[in-house]
Amino acid sequence: MEKHRNTHEEGTTLIEVMVASVVLLVGLLGIAALQIHAMRANANAFNMTEGAVTIGDRIEQVLSETWTDKTTGGDLAEGTHTSTEGDYTVTWQVEDSDNGRSKTVNLNVSWGSGDDSHSISQVMVRTKQ
């Protein structure tokens, strides 16, 4: 009788070890998937931060420009302007007000391509000093 009980206990132990191994494997695969997701989210956050810094830099450049009218060049000249800064494309459109005392600047920073493209936009008004 004792010998039969040991065989039964060993069989149960083997099944328990197999079930525990499967549970451990599923857990490890879940952790790996979470790690991959976290790495992608971290990369997206980095790109979003860089895009925000890029648009902030362009705002400072536009604010430091001398006032221009419709016939001269420069970052504040009316029309659409584009610049590439690393992986980021900066586009800004300048519109003169009717009274000539202010300019509305629509800024956009974009990066990526296809389904993985992103952008940040900002609108500012520059008044004549």
mmCIF file of N, CA and C in Angstrom:
data_model
loop_
_atom_site.group_PDB
_atom_site.id
_atom_site.type_symbol
_atom_site.label_atom_id
_atom_site.label_comp_id
_atom_site.label_asym_id
_atom_site.label_seq_id
_atom_site.Cartn_x
_atom_site.Cartn_y
_atom_site.Cartn_z
ATOM 1 N N MET A 1 0.816 -1.178 0.000
ATOM 2 C CA MET A 1 0.000 0.000 0.000
ATOM 3 C C MET A 1 0.867 1.252 0.000
ATOM 4 N N GLU A 2 1.915 1.212 0.769
ATOM 5 C CA GLU A 2 2.821 2.358 0.847
ATOM 6 C C GLU A 2 3.428 2.671 -0.507
ATOM 7 N N LYS A 3 3.824 1.667 -1.250
ATOM 8 C CA LYS A 3 4.428 1.855 -2.554
ATOM 9 C C LYS A 3 3.434 2.491 -3.515
ATOM 10 N N HIS A 4 2.197 2.098 -3.485
ATOM 11 C CA HIS A 4 1.157 2.669 -4.344
ATOM 12 C C HIS A 4 0.935 4.145 -4.037
ATOM 13 N N ARG A 5 0.943 4.523 -2.793
ATOM 14 C CA ARG A 5 0.751 5.913 -2.389
ATOM 15 C C ARG A 5 1.890 6.789 -2.913
ATOM 16 N N ASN A 6 3.132 6.329 -2.846
ATOM 17 C CA ASN A 6 4.272 7.097 -3.342
ATOM 18 C C ASN A 6 4.173 7.320 -4.847
ATOM 19 N N THR A 7 3.762 6.336 -5.587
ATOM 20 C CA THR A 7 3.608 6.476 -7.029
ATOM 21 C C THR A 7 2.541 7.511 -7.341
ATOM 22 N N HIS A 8 1.449 7.471 -6.628
ATOM 23 C CA HIS A 8 0.361 8.433 -6.833
ATOM 24 C C HIS A 8 0.832 9.854 -6.490
ATOM 25 N N GLU A 9 1.559 10.021 -5.403
ATOM 26 C CA GLU A 9 2.058 11.332 -5.007
ATOM 27 C C GLU A 9 3.070 11.864 -6.015
ATOM 28 N N GLU A 10 3.924 11.004 -6.554
ATOM 29 C CA GLU A 10 4.891 11.442 -7.552
ATOM 30 C C GLU A 10 4.193 11.896 -8.824
ATOM 31 N N GLY A 11 3.138 11.215 -9.239
ATOM 32 C CA GLY A 11 2.365 11.617 -10.404
ATOM 33 C C GLY A 11 1.717 12.972 -10.188
ATOM 34 N N THR A 12 1.155 13.200 -9.055
ATOM 35 C CA THR A 12 0.547 14.490 -8.730
ATOM 36 C C THR A 12 1.608 15.577 -8.710
ATOM 37 N N THR A 13 2.751 15.283 -8.172
ATOM 38 C CA THR A 13 3.827 16.257 -8.111
ATOM 39 C C THR A 13 4.291 16.634 -9.516
ATOM 40 N N LEU A 14 4.393 15.681 -10.418
ATOM 41 C CA LEU A 14 4.807 15.958 -11.788
ATOM 42 C C LEU A 14 3.776 16.850 -12.488
ATOM 43 N N ILE A 15 2.503 16.568 -12.312
ATOM 44 C CA ILE A 15 1.452 17.405 -12.906
ATOM 45 C C ILE A 15 1.491 18.803 -12.313
ATOM 46 N N GLU A 16 1.685 18.896 -11.018
ATOM 47 C CA GLU A 16 1.770 20.212 -10.369
ATOM 48 C C GLU A 16 2.945 21.009 -10.907
ATOM 49 N N VAL A 17 4.082 20.354 -11.102
ATOM 50 C CA VAL A 17 5.264 21.030 -11.651
ATOM 51 C C VAL A 17 4.993 21.500 -13.075
ATOM 52 N N MET A 18 4.307 20.685 -13.869
ATOM 53 C CA MET A 18 3.993 21.078 -15.242
ATOM 54 C C MET A 18 3.031 22.277 -15.264
ATOM 55 N N VAL A 19 2.016 22.249 -14.416
ATOM 56 C CA VAL A 19 1.061 23.364 -14.347
ATOM 57 C C VAL A 19 1.778 24.628 -13.863
ATOM 58 N N ALA A 20 2.607 24.477 -12.854
ATOM 59 C CA ALA A 20 3.348 25.628 -12.347
ATOM 60 C C ALA A 20 4.286 26.190 -13.421
ATOM 61 N N SER A 21 4.885 25.312 -14.227
ATOM 62 C CA SER A 21 5.766 25.766 -15.313
ATOM 63 C C SER A 21 4.985 26.550 -16.363
ATOM 64 N N VAL A 22 3.786 26.073 -16.684
ATOM 65 C CA VAL A 22 2.955 26.779 -17.664
ATOM 66 C C VAL A 22 2.546 28.146 -17.121
ATOM 67 N N VAL A 23 2.146 28.188 -15.846
ATOM 68 C CA VAL A 23 1.768 29.465 -15.231
ATOM 69 C C VAL A 23 2.958 30.420 -15.219
ATOM 70 N N LEU A 24 4.122 29.926 -14.887
ATOM 71 C CA LEU A 24 5.334 30.752 -14.889
ATOM 72 C C LEU A 24 5.651 31.256 -16.286
ATOM 73 N N LEU A 25 5.512 30.385 -17.293
ATOM 74 C CA LEU A 25 5.778 30.775 -18.676
ATOM 75 C C LEU A 25 4.819 31.875 -19.133
ATOM 76 N N VAL A 26 3.540 31.726 -18.815
ATOM 77 C CA VAL A 26 2.557 32.755 -19.178
ATOM 78 C C VAL A 26 2.893 34.071 -18.490
ATOM 79 N N GLY A 27 3.275 34.006 -17.231
ATOM 80 C CA GLY A 27 3.661 35.217 -16.501
ATOM 81 C C GLY A 27 4.871 35.893 -17.111
ATOM 82 N N LEU A 28 5.882 35.127 -17.471
ATOM 83 C CA LEU A 28 7.092 35.696 -18.076
ATOM 84 C C LEU A 28 6.792 36.310 -19.445
ATOM 85 N N LEU A 29 5.922 35.647 -20.230
ATOM 86 C CA LEU A 29 5.541 36.224 -21.522
ATOM 87 C C LEU A 29 4.770 37.526 -21.333
ATOM 88 N N GLY A 30 3.928 37.581 -20.312
ATOM 89 C CA GLY A 30 3.206 38.817 -20.004
ATOM 90 C C GLY A 30 4.144 39.945 -19.611
ATOM 91 N N ILE A 31 5.131 39.624 -18.799
ATOM 92 C CA ILE A 31 6.125 40.631 -18.400
ATOM 93 C C ILE A 31 6.917 41.113 -19.605
ATOM 94 N N ALA A 32 7.285 40.209 -20.502
ATOM 95 C CA ALA A 32 8.026 40.603 -21.713
ATOM 96 C C ALA A 32 7.176 41.528 -22.579
ATOM 97 N N ALA A 33 5.875 41.210 -22.724
ATOM 98 C CA ALA A 33 4.987 42.068 -23.516
ATOM 99 C C ALA A 33 4.852 43.441 -22.875
ATOM 100 N N LEU A 34 4.741 43.496 -21.559
ATOM 101 C CA LEU A 34 4.666 44.788 -20.863
ATOM 102 C C LEU A 34 5.945 45.592 -21.043
ATOM 103 N N GLN A 35 7.082 44.914 -21.022
ATOM 104 C CA GLN A 35 8.363 45.597 -21.208
ATOM 105 C C GLN A 35 8.452 46.214 -22.598
ATOM 106 N N ILE A 36 8.011 45.472 -23.611
ATOM 107 C CA ILE A 36 8.020 45.996 -24.983
ATOM 108 C C ILE A 36 7.091 47.202 -25.088
ATOM 109 N N HIS A 37 5.913 47.098 -24.494
ATOM 110 C CA HIS A 37 4.960 48.215 -24.509
ATOM 111 C C HIS A 37 5.553 49.437 -23.804
ATOM 112 N N ALA A 38 6.202 49.224 -22.666
ATOM 113 C CA ALA A 38 6.810 50.332 -21.918
ATOM 114 C C ALA A 38 7.926 50.996 -22.725
ATOM 115 N N MET A 39 8.710 50.210 -23.448
ATOM 116 C CA MET A 39 9.791 50.778 -24.260
ATOM 117 C C MET A 39 9.219 51.636 -25.393
ATOM 118 N N ARG A 40 8.147 51.164 -26.028
ATOM 119 C CA ARG A 40 7.512 51.957 -27.090
ATOM 120 C C ARG A 40 6.924 53.246 -26.532
ATOM 121 N N ALA A 41 6.267 53.152 -25.388
ATOM 122 C CA ALA A 41 5.685 54.344 -24.767
ATOM 123 C C ALA A 41 6.775 55.339 -24.386
ATOM 124 N N ASN A 42 7.905 54.843 -23.908
ATOM 125 C CA ASN A 42 9.021 55.709 -23.547
ATOM 126 C C ASN A 42 9.580 56.408 -24.784
ATOM 127 N N ALA A 43 9.700 55.685 -25.898
ATOM 128 C CA ALA A 43 10.195 56.287 -27.144
ATOM 129 C C ALA A 43 9.220 57.347 -27.649
ATOM 130 N N ASN A 44 7.907 57.074 -27.563
ATOM 131 C CA ASN A 44 6.914 58.067 -27.981
ATOM 132 C C ASN A 44 6.962 59.305 -27.102
ATOM 133 N N ALA A 45 7.138 59.113 -25.803
ATOM 134 C CA ALA A 45 7.237 60.251 -24.885
ATOM 135 C C ALA A 45 8.476 61.089 -25.193
ATOM 136 N N PHE A 46 9.576 60.423 -25.506
ATOM 137 C CA PHE A 46 10.800 61.150 -25.864
ATOM 138 C C PHE A 46 10.574 61.991 -27.124
ATOM 139 N N ASN A 47 9.954 61.379 -28.153
ATOM 140 C CA ASN A 47 9.694 62.112 -29.390
ATOM 141 C C ASN A 47 8.740 63.277 -29.161
ATOM 142 N N MET A 48 7.734 63.093 -28.326
ATOM 143 C CA MET A 48 6.793 64.163 -28.030
ATOM 144 C C MET A 48 7.505 65.309 -27.307
ATOM 145 N N THR A 49 8.392 64.976 -26.383
ATOM 146 C CA THR A 49 9.160 66.006 -25.676
ATOM 147 C C THR A 49 10.068 66.760 -26.642
ATOM 148 N N GLU A 50 10.755 66.029 -27.509
ATOM 149 C CA GLU A 50 11.625 66.676 -28.497
ATOM 150 C C GLU A 50 10.814 67.560 -29.443
ATOM 151 N N GLY A 51 9.620 67.106 -29.829
ATOM 152 C CA GLY A 51 8.755 67.920 -30.676
ATOM 153 C C GLY A 51 8.335 69.202 -29.970
ATOM 154 N N ALA A 52 8.011 69.106 -28.681
ATOM 155 C CA ALA A 52 7.629 70.289 -27.909
ATOM 156 C C ALA A 52 8.806 71.256 -27.769
ATOM 157 N N VAL A 53 9.996 70.718 -27.566
ATOM 158 C CA VAL A 53 11.187 71.575 -27.479
ATOM 159 C C VAL A 53 11.445 72.253 -28.827
ATOM 160 N N THR A 54 11.273 71.492 -29.917
ATOM 161 C CA THR A 54 11.489 72.038 -31.258
ATOM 162 C C THR A 54 10.516 73.166 -31.547
ATOM 163 N N ILE A 55 9.243 72.989 -31.205
ATOM 164 C CA ILE A 55 8.262 74.044 -31.460
ATOM 165 C C ILE A 55 8.533 75.244 -30.551
ATOM 166 N N GLY A 56 8.989 74.994 -29.330
ATOM 167 C CA GLY A 56 9.364 76.094 -28.434
ATOM 168 C C GLY A 56 10.536 76.892 -28.973
ATOM 169 N N ASP A 57 11.525 76.189 -29.532
ATOM 170 C CA ASP A 57 12.674 76.869 -30.139
ATOM 171 C C ASP A 57 12.238 77.736 -31.320
ATOM 172 N N ARG A 58 11.329 77.193 -32.132
ATOM 173 C CA ARG A 58 10.863 77.959 -33.298
ATOM 174 C C ARG A 58 10.064 79.182 -32.852
ATOM 175 N N ILE A 59 9.280 79.063 -31.792
ATOM 176 C CA ILE A 59 8.542 80.219 -31.268
ATOM 177 C C ILE A 59 9.520 81.305 -30.839
ATOM 178 N N GLU A 60 10.577 80.916 -30.151
ATOM 179 C CA GLU A 60 11.587 81.902 -29.735
ATOM 180 C C GLU A 60 12.239 82.559 -30.934
ATOM 181 N N GLN A 61 12.520 81.781 -31.983
ATOM 182 C CA GLN A 61 13.126 82.359 -33.190
ATOM 183 C C GLN A 61 12.182 83.341 -33.861
ATOM 184 N N VAL A 62 10.901 82.973 -33.939
ATOM 185 C CA VAL A 62 9.924 83.864 -34.567
ATOM 186 C C VAL A 62 9.763 85.140 -33.751
ATOM 187 N N LEU A 63 9.751 85.024 -32.434
ATOM 188 C CA LEU A 63 9.610 86.209 -31.590
ATOM 189 C C LEU A 63 10.826 87.128 -31.679
ATOM 190 N N SER A 64 11.986 86.550 -31.953
ATOM 191 C CA SER A 64 13.200 87.366 -32.034
ATOM 192 C C SER A 64 13.388 88.010 -33.410
ATOM 193 N N GLU A 65 12.607 87.609 -34.407
ATOM 194 C CA GLU A 65 12.712 88.178 -35.753
ATOM 195 C C GLU A 65 12.278 89.642 -35.747
ATOM 196 N N THR A 66 12.901 90.413 -36.619
ATOM 197 C CA THR A 66 12.456 91.789 -36.789
ATOM 198 C C THR A 66 11.165 91.805 -37.590
ATOM 199 N N TRP A 67 10.357 92.814 -37.360
ATOM 200 C CA TRP A 67 9.065 92.925 -38.032
ATOM 201 C C TRP A 67 9.289 93.061 -39.531
ATOM 202 N N THR A 68 8.560 92.279 -40.314
ATOM 203 C CA THR A 68 8.686 92.354 -41.765
ATOM 204 C C THR A 68 7.316 92.586 -42.367
ATOM 205 N N ASP A 69 7.324 93.171 -43.544
ATOM 206 C CA ASP A 69 6.041 93.335 -44.227
ATOM 207 C C ASP A 69 5.879 92.256 -45.273
ATOM 208 N N LYS A 70 4.866 92.363 -46.088
ATOM 209 C CA LYS A 70 4.542 91.309 -47.053
ATOM 210 C C LYS A 70 5.592 91.151 -48.150
ATOM 211 N N THR A 71 6.439 92.137 -48.371
ATOM 212 C CA THR A 71 7.363 92.074 -49.504
ATOM 213 C C THR A 71 8.769 91.622 -49.120
ATOM 214 N N THR A 72 9.069 91.504 -47.848
ATOM 215 C CA THR A 72 10.425 91.114 -47.451
ATOM 216 C C THR A 72 10.445 89.690 -46.925
ATOM 217 N N GLY A 73 11.622 89.110 -46.875
ATOM 218 C CA GLY A 73 11.771 87.734 -46.397
ATOM 219 C C GLY A 73 11.860 87.674 -44.890
ATOM 220 N N GLY A 74 12.167 86.517 -44.379
ATOM 221 C CA GLY A 74 12.308 86.327 -42.939
ATOM 222 C C GLY A 74 11.217 85.425 -42.386
ATOM 223 N N ASP A 75 11.403 85.005 -41.136
ATOM 224 C CA ASP A 75 10.456 84.088 -40.507
ATOM 225 C C ASP A 75 9.085 84.712 -40.286
ATOM 226 N N LEU A 76 8.995 86.047 -40.276
ATOM 227 C CA LEU A 76 7.705 86.706 -40.057
ATOM 228 C C LEU A 76 7.067 87.212 -41.339
ATOM 229 N N ALA A 77 7.653 86.915 -42.477
ATOM 230 C CA ALA A 77 7.051 87.316 -43.747
ATOM 231 C C ALA A 77 5.781 86.498 -43.972
ATOM 232 N N GLU A 78 4.755 87.121 -44.509
ATOM 233 C CA GLU A 78 3.493 86.423 -44.724
ATOM 234 C C GLU A 78 3.699 85.245 -45.674
ATOM 235 N N GLY A 79 3.051 84.131 -45.350
ATOM 236 C CA GLY A 79 3.153 82.938 -46.184
ATOM 237 C C GLY A 79 3.524 81.717 -45.362
ATOM 238 N N THR A 80 3.822 80.637 -46.051
ATOM 239 C CA THR A 80 4.161 79.371 -45.407
ATOM 240 C C THR A 80 5.667 79.148 -45.465
ATOM 241 N N HIS A 81 6.224 78.754 -44.351
ATOM 242 C CA HIS A 81 7.667 78.502 -44.227
ATOM 243 C C HIS A 81 7.868 77.079 -43.714
ATOM 244 N N THR A 82 8.945 76.444 -44.138
ATOM 245 C CA THR A 82 9.240 75.073 -43.696
ATOM 246 C C THR A 82 10.718 74.960 -43.373
ATOM 247 N N SER A 83 10.998 74.200 -42.331
ATOM 248 C CA SER A 83 12.372 73.940 -41.926
ATOM 249 C C SER A 83 12.451 72.499 -41.429
ATOM 250 N N THR A 84 13.584 71.840 -41.694
ATOM 251 C CA THR A 84 13.798 70.492 -41.185
ATOM 252 C C THR A 84 14.879 70.559 -40.121
ATOM 253 N N GLU A 85 14.550 70.014 -38.960
ATOM 254 C CA GLU A 85 15.491 70.002 -37.846
ATOM 255 C C GLU A 85 15.603 68.570 -37.341
ATOM 256 N N GLY A 86 16.612 67.870 -37.827
ATOM 257 C CA GLY A 86 16.772 66.461 -37.473
ATOM 258 C C GLY A 86 15.651 65.636 -38.074
ATOM 259 N N ASP A 87 14.959 64.883 -37.246
ATOM 260 C CA ASP A 87 13.839 64.049 -37.692
ATOM 261 C C ASP A 87 12.524 64.817 -37.722
ATOM 262 N N TYR A 88 12.558 66.094 -37.397
ATOM 263 C CA TYR A 88 11.349 66.894 -37.245
ATOM 264 C C TYR A 88 11.220 67.905 -38.379
ATOM 265 N N THR A 89 10.011 68.052 -38.898
ATOM 266 C CA THR A 89 9.721 69.049 -39.913
ATOM 267 C C THR A 89 8.877 70.137 -39.264
ATOM 268 N N VAL A 90 9.371 71.362 -39.324
ATOM 269 C CA VAL A 90 8.674 72.499 -38.735
ATOM 270 C C VAL A 90 8.063 73.314 -39.864
ATOM 271 N N THR A 91 6.757 73.543 -39.774
ATOM 272 C CA THR A 91 6.056 74.367 -40.756
ATOM 273 C C THR A 91 5.340 75.470 -39.995
ATOM 274 N N TRP A 92 5.479 76.700 -40.469
ATOM 275 C CA TRP A 92 4.736 77.793 -39.853
ATOM 276 C C TRP A 92 4.169 78.685 -40.941
ATOM 277 N N GLN A 93 2.929 79.091 -40.704
ATOM 278 C CA GLN A 93 2.232 79.948 -41.653
ATOM 279 C C GLN A 93 1.956 81.281 -40.968
ATOM 280 N N VAL A 94 2.377 82.356 -41.629
ATOM 281 C CA VAL A 94 2.227 83.700 -41.081
ATOM 282 C C VAL A 94 1.118 84.415 -41.839
ATOM 283 N N GLU A 95 0.181 84.979 -41.098
ATOM 284 C CA GLU A 95 -0.899 85.767 -41.684
ATOM 285 C C GLU A 95 -0.873 87.160 -41.070
ATOM 286 N N ASP A 96 -0.797 88.173 -41.912
ATOM 287 C CA ASP A 96 -0.837 89.558 -41.430
ATOM 288 C C ASP A 96 -2.266 89.931 -41.085
ATOM 289 N N SER A 97 -2.424 90.730 -40.043
ATOM 290 C CA SER A 97 -3.757 91.217 -39.697
ATOM 291 C C SER A 97 -4.163 92.312 -40.679
ATOM 292 N N ASP A 98 -5.457 92.608 -40.710
ATOM 293 C CA ASP A 98 -5.967 93.635 -41.618
ATOM 294 C C ASP A 98 -5.397 95.013 -41.302
ATOM 295 N N ASN A 99 -5.171 95.309 -40.018
ATOM 296 C CA ASN A 99 -4.669 96.634 -39.645
ATOM 297 C C ASN A 99 -3.145 96.729 -39.677
ATOM 298 N N GLY A 100 -2.458 95.612 -39.943
ATOM 299 C CA GLY A 100 -1.003 95.645 -40.049
ATOM 300 C C GLY A 100 -0.285 95.752 -38.717
ATOM 301 N N ARG A 101 -0.987 95.597 -37.621
ATOM 302 C CA ARG A 101 -0.377 95.737 -36.286
ATOM 303 C C ARG A 101 -0.042 94.391 -35.631
ATOM 304 N N SER A 102 -0.469 93.287 -36.238
ATOM 305 C CA SER A 102 -0.166 91.978 -35.654
ATOM 306 C C SER A 102 -0.077 90.923 -36.757
ATOM 307 N N LYS A 103 0.549 89.828 -36.385
ATOM 308 C CA LYS A 103 0.685 88.679 -37.281
ATOM 309 C C LYS A 103 0.301 87.433 -36.486
ATOM 310 N N THR A 104 -0.492 86.579 -37.106
ATOM 311 C CA THR A 104 -0.838 85.292 -36.505
ATOM 312 C C THR A 104 0.081 84.241 -37.110
ATOM 313 N N VAL A 105 0.721 83.469 -36.239
ATOM 314 C CA VAL A 105 1.662 82.448 -36.687
ATOM 315 C C VAL A 105 1.136 81.090 -36.234
ATOM 316 N N ASN A 106 0.818 80.233 -37.193
ATOM 317 C CA ASN A 106 0.387 78.856 -36.925
ATOM 318 C C ASN A 106 1.594 77.950 -37.114
ATOM 319 N N LEU A 107 2.074 77.353 -36.027
ATOM 320 C CA LEU A 107 3.255 76.493 -36.072
ATOM 321 C C LEU A 107 2.841 75.033 -35.968
ATOM 322 N N ASN A 108 3.561 74.173 -36.679
ATOM 323 C CA ASN A 108 3.321 72.737 -36.631
ATOM 324 C C ASN A 108 4.656 72.010 -36.715
ATOM 325 N N VAL A 109 4.869 71.077 -35.806
ATOM 326 C CA VAL A 109 6.056 70.217 -35.835
ATOM 327 C C VAL A 109 5.556 68.798 -36.046
ATOM 328 N N SER A 110 6.112 68.114 -37.056
ATOM 329 C CA SER A 110 5.689 66.739 -37.339
ATOM 330 C C SER A 110 6.910 65.835 -37.450
ATOM 331 N N TRP A 111 6.686 64.554 -37.163
ATOM 332 C CA TRP A 111 7.739 63.554 -37.277
ATOM 333 C C TRP A 111 7.096 62.198 -37.515
ATOM 334 N N GLY A 112 7.900 61.256 -37.965
ATOM 335 C CA GLY A 112 7.413 59.916 -38.269
ATOM 336 C C GLY A 112 6.833 59.865 -39.669
ATOM 337 N N SER A 113 6.307 58.702 -40.034
ATOM 338 C CA SER A 113 5.709 58.547 -41.355
ATOM 339 C C SER A 113 4.615 57.495 -41.302
ATOM 340 N N GLY A 114 3.699 57.571 -42.237
ATOM 341 C CA GLY A 114 2.627 56.589 -42.345
ATOM 342 C C GLY A 114 1.748 56.557 -41.109
ATOM 343 N N ASP A 115 1.488 55.354 -40.623
ATOM 344 C CA ASP A 115 0.644 55.185 -39.441
ATOM 345 C C ASP A 115 1.331 55.643 -38.163
ATOM 346 N N ASP A 116 2.642 55.844 -38.226
ATOM 347 C CA ASP A 116 3.405 56.248 -37.041
ATOM 348 C C ASP A 116 3.797 57.723 -37.105
ATOM 349 N N SER A 117 2.959 58.553 -37.745
ATOM 350 C CA SER A 117 3.285 59.984 -37.827
ATOM 351 C C SER A 117 2.581 60.730 -36.698
ATOM 352 N N HIS A 118 3.256 61.756 -36.199
ATOM 353 C CA HIS A 118 2.753 62.554 -35.078
ATOM 354 C C HIS A 118 3.031 64.024 -35.354
ATOM 355 N N SER A 119 2.307 64.889 -34.650
ATOM 356 C CA SER A 119 2.563 66.322 -34.803
ATOM 357 C C SER A 119 2.082 67.074 -33.565
ATOM 358 N N ILE A 120 2.647 68.257 -33.394
ATOM 359 C CA ILE A 120 2.256 69.193 -32.341
ATOM 360 C C ILE A 120 2.013 70.531 -33.023
ATOM 361 N N SER A 121 0.955 71.217 -32.625
ATOM 362 C CA SER A 121 0.641 72.526 -33.221
ATOM 363 C C SER A 121 0.549 73.582 -32.142
ATOM 364 N N GLN A 122 0.854 74.814 -32.539
ATOM 365 C CA GLN A 122 0.796 75.961 -31.631
ATOM 366 C C GLN A 122 0.420 77.184 -32.450
ATOM 367 N N VAL A 123 -0.423 78.024 -31.911
ATOM 368 C CA VAL A 123 -0.785 79.272 -32.569
ATOM 369 C C VAL A 123 -0.326 80.421 -31.670
ATOM 370 N N MET A 124 0.292 81.421 -32.277
ATOM 371 C CA MET A 124 0.725 82.589 -31.511
ATOM 372 C C MET A 124 0.429 83.856 -32.305
ATOM 373 N N VAL A 125 0.297 84.951 -31.606
ATOM 374 C CA VAL A 125 0.071 86.245 -32.257
ATOM 375 C C VAL A 125 1.245 87.143 -31.868
ATOM 376 N N ARG A 126 1.865 87.702 -32.876
ATOM 377 C CA ARG A 126 2.995 88.630 -32.661
ATOM 378 C C ARG A 126 2.503 90.021 -32.996
ATOM 379 N N THR A 127 2.638 90.946 -32.052
ATOM 380 C CA THR A 127 2.197 92.311 -32.295
ATOM 381 C C THR A 127 3.395 93.179 -32.654
ATOM 382 N N LYS A 128 3.115 94.229 -33.414
ATOM 383 C CA LYS A 128 4.170 95.143 -33.829
ATOM 384 C C LYS A 128 4.577 95.996 -32.633
ATOM 385 N N GLN A 129 5.880 96.123 -32.455
ATOM 386 C CA GLN A 129 6.389 96.875 -31.300
ATOM 387 C C GLN A 129 6.851 98.246 -31.730
#
